[in-house]
Short mmCIF file of N, CA and C in Angstrom, two decimals:
data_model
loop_
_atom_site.label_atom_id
_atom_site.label_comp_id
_atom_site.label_asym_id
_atom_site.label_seq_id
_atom_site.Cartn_x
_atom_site.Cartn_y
_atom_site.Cartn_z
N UNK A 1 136.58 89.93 77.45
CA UNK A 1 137.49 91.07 77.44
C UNK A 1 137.46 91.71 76.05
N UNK A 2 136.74 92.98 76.26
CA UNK A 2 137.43 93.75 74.79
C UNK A 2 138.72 94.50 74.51
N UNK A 3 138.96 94.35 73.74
CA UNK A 3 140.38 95.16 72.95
C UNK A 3 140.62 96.56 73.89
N UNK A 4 139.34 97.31 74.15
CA UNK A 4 139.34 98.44 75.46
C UNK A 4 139.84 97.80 76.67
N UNK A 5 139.70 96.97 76.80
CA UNK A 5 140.17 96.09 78.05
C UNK A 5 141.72 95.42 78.54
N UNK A 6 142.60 95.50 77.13
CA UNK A 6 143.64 95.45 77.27
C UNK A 6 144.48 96.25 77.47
N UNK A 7 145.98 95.62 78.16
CA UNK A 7 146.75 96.39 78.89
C UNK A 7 147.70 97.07 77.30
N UNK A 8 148.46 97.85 77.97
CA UNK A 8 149.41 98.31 76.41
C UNK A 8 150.24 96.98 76.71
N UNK A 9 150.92 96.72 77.62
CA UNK A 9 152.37 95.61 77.21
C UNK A 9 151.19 94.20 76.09
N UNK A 10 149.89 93.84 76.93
CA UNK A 10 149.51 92.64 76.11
C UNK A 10 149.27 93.32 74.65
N UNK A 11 148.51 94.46 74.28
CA UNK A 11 148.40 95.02 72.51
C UNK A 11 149.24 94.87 72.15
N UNK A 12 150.97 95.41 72.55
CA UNK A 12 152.33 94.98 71.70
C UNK A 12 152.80 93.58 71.51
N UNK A 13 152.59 92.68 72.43
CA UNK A 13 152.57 91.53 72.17
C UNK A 13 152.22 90.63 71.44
N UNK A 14 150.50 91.16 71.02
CA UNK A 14 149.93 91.15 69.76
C UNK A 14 150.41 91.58 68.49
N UNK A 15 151.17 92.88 68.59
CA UNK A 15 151.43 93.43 67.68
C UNK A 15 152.58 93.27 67.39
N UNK A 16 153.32 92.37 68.02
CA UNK A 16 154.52 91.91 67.79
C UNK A 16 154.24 90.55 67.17
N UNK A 17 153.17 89.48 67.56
CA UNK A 17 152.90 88.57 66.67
C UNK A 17 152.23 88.70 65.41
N UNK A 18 151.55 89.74 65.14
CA UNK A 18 150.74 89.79 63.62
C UNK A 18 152.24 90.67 63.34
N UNK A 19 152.85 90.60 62.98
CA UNK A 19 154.72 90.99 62.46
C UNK A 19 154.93 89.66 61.80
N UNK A 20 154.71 88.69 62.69
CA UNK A 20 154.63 87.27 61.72
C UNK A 20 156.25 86.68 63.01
N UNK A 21 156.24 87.41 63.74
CA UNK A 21 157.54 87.02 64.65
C UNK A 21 157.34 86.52 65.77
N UNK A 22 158.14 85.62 66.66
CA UNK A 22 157.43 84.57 67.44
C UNK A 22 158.23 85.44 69.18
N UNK A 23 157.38 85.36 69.75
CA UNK A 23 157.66 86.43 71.31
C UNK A 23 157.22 85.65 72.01
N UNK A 24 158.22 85.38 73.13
CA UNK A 24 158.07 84.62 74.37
C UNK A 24 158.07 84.89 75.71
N UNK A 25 157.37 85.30 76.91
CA UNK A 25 157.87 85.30 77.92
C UNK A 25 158.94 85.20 78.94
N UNK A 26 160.21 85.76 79.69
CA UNK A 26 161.21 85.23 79.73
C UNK A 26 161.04 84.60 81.58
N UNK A 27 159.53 85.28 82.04
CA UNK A 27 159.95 84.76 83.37
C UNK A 27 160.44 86.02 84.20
N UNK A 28 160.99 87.03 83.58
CA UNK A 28 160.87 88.28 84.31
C UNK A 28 159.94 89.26 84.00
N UNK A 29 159.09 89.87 85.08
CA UNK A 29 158.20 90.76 84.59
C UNK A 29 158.37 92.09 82.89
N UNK A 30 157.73 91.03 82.10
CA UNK A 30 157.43 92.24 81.37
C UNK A 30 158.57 92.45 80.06
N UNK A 31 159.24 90.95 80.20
CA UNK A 31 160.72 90.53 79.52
C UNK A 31 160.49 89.76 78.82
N UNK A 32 160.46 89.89 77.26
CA UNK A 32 160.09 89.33 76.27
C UNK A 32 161.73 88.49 75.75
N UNK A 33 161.51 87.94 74.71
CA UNK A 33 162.61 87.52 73.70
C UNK A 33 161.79 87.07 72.03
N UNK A 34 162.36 88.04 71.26
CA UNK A 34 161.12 87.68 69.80
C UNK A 34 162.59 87.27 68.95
N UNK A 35 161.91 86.22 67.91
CA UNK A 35 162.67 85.97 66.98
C UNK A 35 161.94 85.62 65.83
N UNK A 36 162.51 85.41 65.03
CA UNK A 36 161.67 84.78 63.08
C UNK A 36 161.24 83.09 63.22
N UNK A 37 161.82 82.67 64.70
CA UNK A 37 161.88 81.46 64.64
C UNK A 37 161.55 81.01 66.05
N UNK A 38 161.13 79.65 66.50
CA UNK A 38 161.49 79.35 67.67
C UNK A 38 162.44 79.19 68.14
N UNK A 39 163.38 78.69 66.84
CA UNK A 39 165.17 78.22 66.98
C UNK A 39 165.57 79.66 67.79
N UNK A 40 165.48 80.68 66.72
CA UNK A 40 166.05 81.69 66.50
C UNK A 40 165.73 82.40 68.37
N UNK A 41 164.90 81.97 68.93
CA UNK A 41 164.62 82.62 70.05
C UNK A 41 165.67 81.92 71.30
N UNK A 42 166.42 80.57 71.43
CA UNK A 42 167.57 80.07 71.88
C UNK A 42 168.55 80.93 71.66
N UNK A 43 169.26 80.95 70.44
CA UNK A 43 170.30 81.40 69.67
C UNK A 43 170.62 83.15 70.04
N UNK A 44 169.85 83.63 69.27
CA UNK A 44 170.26 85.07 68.96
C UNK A 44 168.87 86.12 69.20
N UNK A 45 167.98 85.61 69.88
CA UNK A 45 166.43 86.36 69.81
C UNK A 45 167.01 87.64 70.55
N UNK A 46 165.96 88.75 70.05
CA UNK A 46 166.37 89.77 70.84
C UNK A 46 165.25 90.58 72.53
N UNK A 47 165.80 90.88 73.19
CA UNK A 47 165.04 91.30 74.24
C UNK A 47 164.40 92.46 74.17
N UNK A 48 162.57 92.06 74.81
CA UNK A 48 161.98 93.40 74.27
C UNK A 48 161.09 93.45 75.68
N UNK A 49 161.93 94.45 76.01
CA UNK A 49 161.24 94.95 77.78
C UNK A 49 159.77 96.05 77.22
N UNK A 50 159.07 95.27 78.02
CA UNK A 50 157.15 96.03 77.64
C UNK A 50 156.94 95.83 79.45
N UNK A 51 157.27 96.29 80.23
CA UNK A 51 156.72 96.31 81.49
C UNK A 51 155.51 97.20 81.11
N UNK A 52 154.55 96.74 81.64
CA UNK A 52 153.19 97.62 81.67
C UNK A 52 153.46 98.83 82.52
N UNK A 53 153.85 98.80 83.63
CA UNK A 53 153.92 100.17 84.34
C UNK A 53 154.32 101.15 83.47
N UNK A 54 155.82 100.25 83.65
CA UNK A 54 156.12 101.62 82.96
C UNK A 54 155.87 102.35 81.79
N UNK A 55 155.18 101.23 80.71
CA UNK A 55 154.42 101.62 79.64
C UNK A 55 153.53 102.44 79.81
N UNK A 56 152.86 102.50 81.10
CA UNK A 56 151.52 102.89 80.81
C UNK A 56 152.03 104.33 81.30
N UNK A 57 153.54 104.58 82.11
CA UNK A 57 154.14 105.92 82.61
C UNK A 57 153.93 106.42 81.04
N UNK A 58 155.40 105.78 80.16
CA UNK A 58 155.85 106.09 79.24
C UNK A 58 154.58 107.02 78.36
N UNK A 59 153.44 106.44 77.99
CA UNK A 59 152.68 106.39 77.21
C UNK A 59 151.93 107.79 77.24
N UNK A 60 151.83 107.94 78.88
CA UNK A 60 151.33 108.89 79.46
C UNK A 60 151.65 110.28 79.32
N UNK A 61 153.27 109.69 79.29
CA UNK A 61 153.97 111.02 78.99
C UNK A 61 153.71 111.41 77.55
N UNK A 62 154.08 110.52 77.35
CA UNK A 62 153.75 111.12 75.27
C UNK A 62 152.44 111.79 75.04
N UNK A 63 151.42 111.44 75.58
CA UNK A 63 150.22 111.80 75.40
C UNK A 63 150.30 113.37 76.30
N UNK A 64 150.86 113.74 77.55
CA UNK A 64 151.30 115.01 77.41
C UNK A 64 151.86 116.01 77.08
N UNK A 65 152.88 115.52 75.91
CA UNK A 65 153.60 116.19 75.32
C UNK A 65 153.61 116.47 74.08
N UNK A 66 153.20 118.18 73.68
CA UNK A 66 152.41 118.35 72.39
C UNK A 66 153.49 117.70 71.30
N UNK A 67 153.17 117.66 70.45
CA UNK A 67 153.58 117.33 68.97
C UNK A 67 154.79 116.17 69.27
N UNK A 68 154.68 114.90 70.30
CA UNK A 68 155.48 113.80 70.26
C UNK A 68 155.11 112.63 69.51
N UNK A 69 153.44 113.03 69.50
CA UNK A 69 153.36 111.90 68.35
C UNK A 69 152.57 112.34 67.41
N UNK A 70 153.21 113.15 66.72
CA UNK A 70 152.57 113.94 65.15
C UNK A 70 151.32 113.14 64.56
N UNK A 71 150.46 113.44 65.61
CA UNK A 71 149.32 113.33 65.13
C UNK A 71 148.61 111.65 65.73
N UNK A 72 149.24 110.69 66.25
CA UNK A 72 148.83 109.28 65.98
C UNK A 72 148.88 109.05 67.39
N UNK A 73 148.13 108.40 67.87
CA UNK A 73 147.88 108.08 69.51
C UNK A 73 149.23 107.22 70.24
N UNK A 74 149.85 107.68 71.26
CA UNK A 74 151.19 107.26 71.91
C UNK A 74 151.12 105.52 71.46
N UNK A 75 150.31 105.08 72.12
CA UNK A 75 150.70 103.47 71.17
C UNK A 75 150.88 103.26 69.96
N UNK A 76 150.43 104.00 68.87
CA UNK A 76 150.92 103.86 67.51
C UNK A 76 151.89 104.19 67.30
N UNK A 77 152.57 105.47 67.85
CA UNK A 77 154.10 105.55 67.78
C UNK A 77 155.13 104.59 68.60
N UNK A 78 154.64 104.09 69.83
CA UNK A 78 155.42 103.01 70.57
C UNK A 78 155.50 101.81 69.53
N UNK A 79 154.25 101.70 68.69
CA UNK A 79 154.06 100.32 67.86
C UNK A 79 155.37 100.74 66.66
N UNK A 80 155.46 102.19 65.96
CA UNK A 80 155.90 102.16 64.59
C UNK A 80 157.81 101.71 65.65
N UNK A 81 158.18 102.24 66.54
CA UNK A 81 159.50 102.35 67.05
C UNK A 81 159.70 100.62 67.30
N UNK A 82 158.78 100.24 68.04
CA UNK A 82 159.13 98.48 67.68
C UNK A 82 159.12 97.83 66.62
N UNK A 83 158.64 98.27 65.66
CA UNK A 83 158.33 97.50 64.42
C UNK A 83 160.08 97.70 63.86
N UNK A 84 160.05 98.94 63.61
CA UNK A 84 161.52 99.93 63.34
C UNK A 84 162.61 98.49 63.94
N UNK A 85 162.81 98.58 65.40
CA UNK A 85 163.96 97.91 66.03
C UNK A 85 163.89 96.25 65.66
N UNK A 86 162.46 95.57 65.82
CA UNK A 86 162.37 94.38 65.44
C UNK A 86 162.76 93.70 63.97
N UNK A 87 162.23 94.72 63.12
CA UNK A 87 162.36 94.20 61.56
C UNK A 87 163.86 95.25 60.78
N UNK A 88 164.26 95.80 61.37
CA UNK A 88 165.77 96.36 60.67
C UNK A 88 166.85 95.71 60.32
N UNK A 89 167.02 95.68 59.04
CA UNK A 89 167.40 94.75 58.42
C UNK A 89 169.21 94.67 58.41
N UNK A 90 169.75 94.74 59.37
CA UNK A 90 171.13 95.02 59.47
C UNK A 90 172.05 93.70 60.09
N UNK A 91 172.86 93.33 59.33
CA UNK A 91 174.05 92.31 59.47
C UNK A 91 175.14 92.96 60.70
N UNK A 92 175.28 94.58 60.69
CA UNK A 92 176.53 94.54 61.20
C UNK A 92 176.47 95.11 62.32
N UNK A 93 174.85 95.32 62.68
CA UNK A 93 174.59 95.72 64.39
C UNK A 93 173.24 95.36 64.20
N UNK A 94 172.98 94.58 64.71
CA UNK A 94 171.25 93.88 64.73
C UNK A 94 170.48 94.58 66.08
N UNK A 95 169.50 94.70 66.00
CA UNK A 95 169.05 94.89 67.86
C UNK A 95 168.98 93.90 68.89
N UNK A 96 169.68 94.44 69.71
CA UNK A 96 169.88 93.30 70.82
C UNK A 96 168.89 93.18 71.91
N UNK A 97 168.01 94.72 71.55
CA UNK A 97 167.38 94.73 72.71
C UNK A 97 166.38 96.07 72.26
N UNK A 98 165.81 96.42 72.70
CA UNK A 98 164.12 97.67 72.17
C UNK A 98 163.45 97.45 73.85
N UNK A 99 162.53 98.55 73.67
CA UNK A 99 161.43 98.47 75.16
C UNK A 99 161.62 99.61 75.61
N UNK A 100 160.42 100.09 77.16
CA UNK A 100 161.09 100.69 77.58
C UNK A 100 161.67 100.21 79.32
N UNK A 101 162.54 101.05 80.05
CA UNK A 101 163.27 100.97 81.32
C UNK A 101 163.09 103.01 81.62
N UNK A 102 163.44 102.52 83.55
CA UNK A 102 163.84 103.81 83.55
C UNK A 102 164.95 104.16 83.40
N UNK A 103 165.16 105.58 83.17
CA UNK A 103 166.99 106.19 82.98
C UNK A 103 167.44 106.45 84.47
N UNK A 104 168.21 106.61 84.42
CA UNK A 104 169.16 107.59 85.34
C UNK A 104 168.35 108.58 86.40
N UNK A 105 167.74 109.58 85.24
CA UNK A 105 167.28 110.49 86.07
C UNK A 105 166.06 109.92 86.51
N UNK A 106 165.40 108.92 86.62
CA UNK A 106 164.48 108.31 87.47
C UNK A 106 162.76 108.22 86.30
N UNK A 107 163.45 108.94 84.86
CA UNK A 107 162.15 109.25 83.88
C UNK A 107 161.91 107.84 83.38
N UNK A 108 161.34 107.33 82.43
CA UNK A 108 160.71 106.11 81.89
C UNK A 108 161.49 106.43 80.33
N UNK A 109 161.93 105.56 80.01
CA UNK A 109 162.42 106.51 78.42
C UNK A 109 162.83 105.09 77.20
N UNK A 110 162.31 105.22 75.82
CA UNK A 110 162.55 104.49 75.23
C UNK A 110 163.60 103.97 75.06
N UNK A 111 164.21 103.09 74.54
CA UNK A 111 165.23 102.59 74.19
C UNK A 111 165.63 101.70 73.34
N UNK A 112 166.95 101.77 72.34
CA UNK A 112 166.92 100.45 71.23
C UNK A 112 168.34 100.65 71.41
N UNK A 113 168.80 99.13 71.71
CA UNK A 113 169.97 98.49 72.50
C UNK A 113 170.62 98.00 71.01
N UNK A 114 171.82 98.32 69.81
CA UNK A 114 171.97 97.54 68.58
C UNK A 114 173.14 97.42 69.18
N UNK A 115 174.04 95.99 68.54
CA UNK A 115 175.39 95.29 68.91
C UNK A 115 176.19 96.00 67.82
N UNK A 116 177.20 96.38 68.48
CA UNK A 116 177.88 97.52 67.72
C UNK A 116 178.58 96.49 66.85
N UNK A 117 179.14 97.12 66.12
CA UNK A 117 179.72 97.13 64.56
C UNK A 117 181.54 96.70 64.63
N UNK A 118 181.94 96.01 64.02
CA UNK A 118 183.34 95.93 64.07
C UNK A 118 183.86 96.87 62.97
N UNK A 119 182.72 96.92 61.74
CA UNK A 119 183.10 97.91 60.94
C UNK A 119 183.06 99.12 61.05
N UNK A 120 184.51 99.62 61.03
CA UNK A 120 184.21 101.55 61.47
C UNK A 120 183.35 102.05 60.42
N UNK A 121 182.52 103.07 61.61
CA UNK A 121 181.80 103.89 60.37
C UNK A 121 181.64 104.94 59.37
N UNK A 122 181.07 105.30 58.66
CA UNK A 122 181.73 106.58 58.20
C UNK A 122 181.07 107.76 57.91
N UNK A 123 181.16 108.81 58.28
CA UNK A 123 180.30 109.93 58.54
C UNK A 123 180.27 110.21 56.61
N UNK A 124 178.75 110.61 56.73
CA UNK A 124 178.39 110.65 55.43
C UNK A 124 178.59 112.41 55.25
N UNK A 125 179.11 113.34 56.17
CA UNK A 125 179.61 114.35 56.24
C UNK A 125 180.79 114.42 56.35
N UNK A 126 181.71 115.07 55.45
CA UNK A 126 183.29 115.38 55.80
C UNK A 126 183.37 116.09 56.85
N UNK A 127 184.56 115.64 57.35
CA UNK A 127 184.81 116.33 58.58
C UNK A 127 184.24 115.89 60.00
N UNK A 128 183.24 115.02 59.69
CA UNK A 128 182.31 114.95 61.16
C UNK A 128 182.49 113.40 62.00
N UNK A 129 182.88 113.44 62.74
CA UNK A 129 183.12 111.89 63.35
C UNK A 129 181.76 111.47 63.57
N UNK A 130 181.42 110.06 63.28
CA UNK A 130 179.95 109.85 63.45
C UNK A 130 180.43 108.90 64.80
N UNK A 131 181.05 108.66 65.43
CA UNK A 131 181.14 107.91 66.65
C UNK A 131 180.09 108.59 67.95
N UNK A 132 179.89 110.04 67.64
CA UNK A 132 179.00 110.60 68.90
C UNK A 132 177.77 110.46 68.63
N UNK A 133 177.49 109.89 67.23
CA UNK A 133 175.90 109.91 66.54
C UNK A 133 175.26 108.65 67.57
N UNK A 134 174.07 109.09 68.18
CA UNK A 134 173.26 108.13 68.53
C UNK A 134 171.36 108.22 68.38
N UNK A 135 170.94 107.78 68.32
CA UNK A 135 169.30 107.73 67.73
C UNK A 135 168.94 107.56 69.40
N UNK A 136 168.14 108.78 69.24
CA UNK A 136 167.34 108.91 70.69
C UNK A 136 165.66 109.07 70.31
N UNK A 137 164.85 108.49 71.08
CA UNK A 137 163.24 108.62 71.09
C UNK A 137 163.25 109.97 71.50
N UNK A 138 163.90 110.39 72.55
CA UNK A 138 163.79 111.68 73.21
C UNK A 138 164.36 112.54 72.81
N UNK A 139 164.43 113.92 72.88
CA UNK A 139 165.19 114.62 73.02
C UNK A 139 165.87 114.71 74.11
N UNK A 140 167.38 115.09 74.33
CA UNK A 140 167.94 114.71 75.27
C UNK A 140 167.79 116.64 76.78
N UNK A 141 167.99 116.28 77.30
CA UNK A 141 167.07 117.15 78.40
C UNK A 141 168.87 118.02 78.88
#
């Protein structure tokens, strides 16, 4: 099998282990759990949905849609957004979860699941409540 020969969910898998982070199978299609540790994958590992289908939807789409991945082939941007959710270095909402699923409206759409915060936050703008702020892959339709 060459590297042409692989699926996208197995390349991220890869590319989730040269991260230096340990990813496990969960037994549901396409349902990961990665942690820094093996411990760490019991405890607190986080879930990283790579279903191939829908990857290969997801991927598809990006690759039709001009200027979504400024310049770098849809898996390199799927790769930089996992790297992003896996290695972010945050105490007071960690990621609980990254991949993609479908939405609502039946589309394929990224996603990064973080455990919210007990600490309120604070809009780095006066005046602006940051409670509606959320980080989307997409633009919202």
């Amino acid at each position: 099998m060459t590297d042409a020969d692989i699926t996208p969910e197995a390349a991220l898998v890869r590319f989730v282990e040269g991260l230096g982070l340990v990813i496990t199978a969960t037994g549901t299609r396409g349902e990961y759990v990665v942690g820094e540790t093996p411990d760490e994958l019991a405890s607190a590992g986080m879930r990283v949905c790579l279903d191939n289908e829908l990857l290969v939807e997801y991927l598809r789409r990006l690759d039709e849609t001009p200027d979504a991945t400024a310049g770098l082939s849809p898996l390199a941007m799927v790769e930089i957004h996992l790297e992003e959710a896996l290695l972010v270095d945050s105490v007071e909402n960690p990621t609980e979860a990254v991949g993609v699923r479908r939405a609502d409206n039946g589309r394929v759409e990224w996603f990064w699941q973080r455990r919210r915060s007990t600490t309120p936050r604070r809009s780095p703008y006066p005046g602006v409540d940051p409670a509606p702020l959320e980080w989307r892959a997409e633009p919202p339709e």
